[in-house]
Amino acid sequence: AYGIVAAGFGADIVVEADLGLYDYAALVPVVEGAGGIMTDWYGRRLTLENHERSKGRVVACANEMLHEEAIGILGEIWSESESGSEGARKSTISSVVKEGFWYLALGIGIGIALAKPRK
């Protein structure tokens, strides 16, 4: 999926959670080298030093506008899931899972709306 974002062949965004450093570290220079943006859900750069803070929550986008929209949504979800008690976290995570299709549809819609052929 990250290769497709980097190559510009139709996928404009990839969002994942709970990745290990070994899952994404080699992909960051590939996506960024192709002109994409790859950060955690708060928009922080993915580095060896901040992996623990990022908790493996990764977003890769083909362009800056889409990235800003995505981290706006994802940062809000992350904040909600980390506030409150353990029960509140489980409830928030459960609601995120239930609404997962909504976020997927929203991401696809944003990607289609912002999609531009690359040269």
C-alpha positions as a LaTeX table, in Angstrom:
\begin{tabular}{lrrr}
\hline
Residue & $x$ (\AA) & $y$ (\AA) & $z$ (\AA) \\
\hline
Ala1 & 0.00 & 0.00 & 0.00 \\
Tyr2 & 2.82 & 2.43 & 0.81 \\
Gly3 & 4.43 & 1.71 & $-2.54$ \\
Ile4 & 1.18 & 2.58 & $-4.28$ \\
Val5 & 1.01 & 5.90 & $-2.41$ \\
Ala6 & 4.64 & 6.60 & $-3.30$ \\
Ala7 & 4.14 & 5.64 & $-6.95$ \\
Gly8 & 0.93 & 7.64 & $-7.34$ \\
Phe9 & $-1.10$ & 4.79 & $-8.84$ \\
Gly10 & $-4.43$ & 5.43 & $-7.15$ \\
Ala11 & $-3.99$ & 5.15 & $-3.38$ \\
Asp12 & $-3.49$ & 8.57 & $-1.84$ \\
Ile13 & $-3.56$ & 7.60 & 1.84 \\
Val14 & $-2.64$ & 4.70 & 4.11 \\
Val15 & $-3.58$ & 4.75 & 7.80 \\
Glu16 & $-2.43$ & 2.09 & 10.25 \\
Ala17 & $-2.27$ & 1.60 & 13.99 \\
Asp18 & $-0.12$ & $-0.56$ & 16.25 \\
Leu19 & 2.80 & $-1.04$ & 13.85 \\
Gly20 & 6.24 & $-1.98$ & 15.01 \\
Leu21 & 9.18 & 0.21 & 14.11 \\
Tyr22 & 10.35 & $-2.57$ & 11.79 \\
Asp23 & 7.01 & $-2.34$ & 9.91 \\
Tyr24 & 7.43 & 1.24 & 8.73 \\
Ala25 & 10.99 & 2.53 & 9.26 \\
Ala26 & 12.23 & 1.56 & 5.79 \\
Leu27 & 9.09 & 2.96 & 4.16 \\
Val28 & 9.48 & 6.54 & 5.41 \\
Pro29 & 12.31 & 7.51 & 3.01 \\
Val30 & 10.51 & 5.78 & 0.11 \\
Val31 & 7.26 & 7.69 & 0.62 \\
Glu32 & 9.02 & 11.00 & 1.38 \\
Gly33 & 11.44 & 10.53 & $-1.53$ \\
Ala34 & 8.46 & 10.24 & $-3.87$ \\
Gly35 & 7.04 & 13.52 & $-2.55$ \\
Gly36 & 4.61 & 12.05 & $-0.01$ \\
Ile37 & 4.32 & 12.68 & 3.70 \\
Met38 & 4.54 & 9.99 & 6.38 \\
Thr39 & 4.02 & 10.83 & 10.07 \\
Asp40 & 2.25 & 9.60 & 13.17 \\
Trp41 & $-1.40$ & 10.50 & 13.72 \\
Tyr42 & $-0.43$ & 13.83 & 15.33 \\
Gly43 & 1.71 & 14.82 & 12.36 \\
Arg44 & 5.04 & 14.18 & 14.13 \\
Arg45 & 7.92 & 12.83 & 12.06 \\
Leu46 & 8.55 & 9.12 & 12.44 \\
Thr47 & 11.97 & 8.66 & 14.01 \\
Leu48 & 13.68 & 6.08 & 16.17 \\
Glu49 & 13.41 & 8.46 & 19.12 \\
Asn50 & 9.65 & 9.04 & 18.97 \\
His51 & 8.42 & 5.54 & 18.16 \\
Glu52 & 7.17 & 5.00 & 21.72 \\
Arg53 & 5.20 & 8.28 & 21.63 \\
Ser54 & 3.75 & 7.46 & 18.22 \\
Lys55 & 2.64 & 4.01 & 19.40 \\
Gly56 & 2.90 & 2.68 & 15.86 \\
Arg57 & 0.08 & 4.90 & 14.58 \\
Val58 & 1.16 & 5.84 & 11.07 \\
Val59 & $-0.37$ & 7.84 & 8.24 \\
Ala60 & 1.14 & 8.15 & 4.76 \\
Cys61 & $-0.34$ & 10.63 & 2.30 \\
Ala62 & 0.39 & 11.56 & $-1.29$ \\
Asn63 & 0.12 & 15.31 & $-0.65$ \\
Glu64 & 0.18 & 17.90 & 2.11 \\
Met65 & $-3.48$ & 18.92 & 1.87 \\
Leu66 & $-4.70$ & 15.36 & 2.33 \\
His67 & $-2.19$ & 14.87 & 5.16 \\
Glu68 & $-3.51$ & 17.90 & 7.04 \\
Glu69 & $-7.09$ & 16.62 & 6.75 \\
Ala70 & $-6.08$ & 13.12 & 7.85 \\
Ile71 & $-4.09$ & 14.17 & 10.93 \\
Gly72 & $-6.93$ & 16.49 & 11.94 \\
Ile73 & $-9.29$ & 13.52 & 12.08 \\
Leu74 & $-6.79$ & 10.99 & 13.42 \\
Gly75 & $-5.35$ & 13.32 & 16.06 \\
Glu76 & $-8.85$ & 13.84 & 17.42 \\
Ile77 & $-9.48$ & 10.09 & 17.59 \\
Trp78 & $-6.12$ & 9.55 & 19.30 \\
Ser79 & $-6.80$ & 12.27 & 21.88 \\
Glu80 & $-10.20$ & 10.80 & 22.70 \\
Ser81 & $-8.80$ & 7.30 & 23.09 \\
Glu82 & $-6.07$ & 8.46 & 25.49 \\
Ser83 & $-8.24$ & 10.59 & 27.77 \\
Gly84 & $-10.18$ & 9.24 & 30.70 \\
Ser85 & $-10.26$ & 5.86 & 32.35 \\
Glu86 & $-9.53$ & 2.46 & 30.87 \\
Gly87 & $-13.27$ & 1.90 & 30.44 \\
Ala88 & $-13.57$ & 5.17 & 28.56 \\
Arg89 & $-10.65$ & 4.15 & 26.35 \\
Lys90 & $-12.26$ & 0.83 & 25.53 \\
Ser91 & $-15.55$ & 2.57 & 24.81 \\
Thr92 & $-13.83$ & 5.12 & 22.55 \\
Ile93 & $-11.84$ & 2.45 & 20.76 \\
Ser94 & $-15.01$ & 0.40 & 20.33 \\
Ser95 & $-16.83$ & 3.37 & 18.85 \\
Val96 & $-13.90$ & 4.02 & 16.52 \\
Val97 & $-14.03$ & 0.42 & 15.33 \\
Lys98 & $-17.79$ & 0.70 & 14.77 \\
Glu99 & $-17.29$ & 3.93 & 12.87 \\
Gly100 & $-14.31$ & 2.53 & 10.99 \\
Phe101 & $-16.23$ & 2.23 & 7.78 \\
Trp102 & $-17.24$ & 5.89 & 8.06 \\
Tyr103 & $-13.61$ & 6.98 & 8.41 \\
Leu104 & $-12.59$ & 4.70 & 5.57 \\
Ala105 & $-15.29$ & 6.19 & 3.35 \\
Leu106 & $-14.26$ & 9.70 & 4.40 \\
Gly107 & $-10.61$ & 8.96 & 3.62 \\
Ile108 & $-11.50$ & 7.56 & 0.23 \\
Gly109 & $-13.69$ & 10.57 & $-0.47$ \\
Ile110 & $-10.95$ & 13.01 & 0.50 \\
Gly111 & $-8.46$ & 11.05 & $-1.61$ \\
Ile112 & $-10.72$ & 11.10 & $-4.65$ \\
Ala113 & $-11.50$ & 14.79 & $-4.21$ \\
Leu114 & $-7.84$ & 15.72 & $-3.98$ \\
Ala115 & $-6.52$ & 13.23 & $-6.52$ \\
Lys116 & $-4.54$ & 14.80 & $-9.29$ \\
Pro117 & $-2.64$ & 12.93 & $-11.96$ \\
Arg118 & 1.09 & 13.03 & $-11.28$ \\
Lys119 & 3.66 & 13.66 & $-13.95$ \\
\hline
\end{tabular}
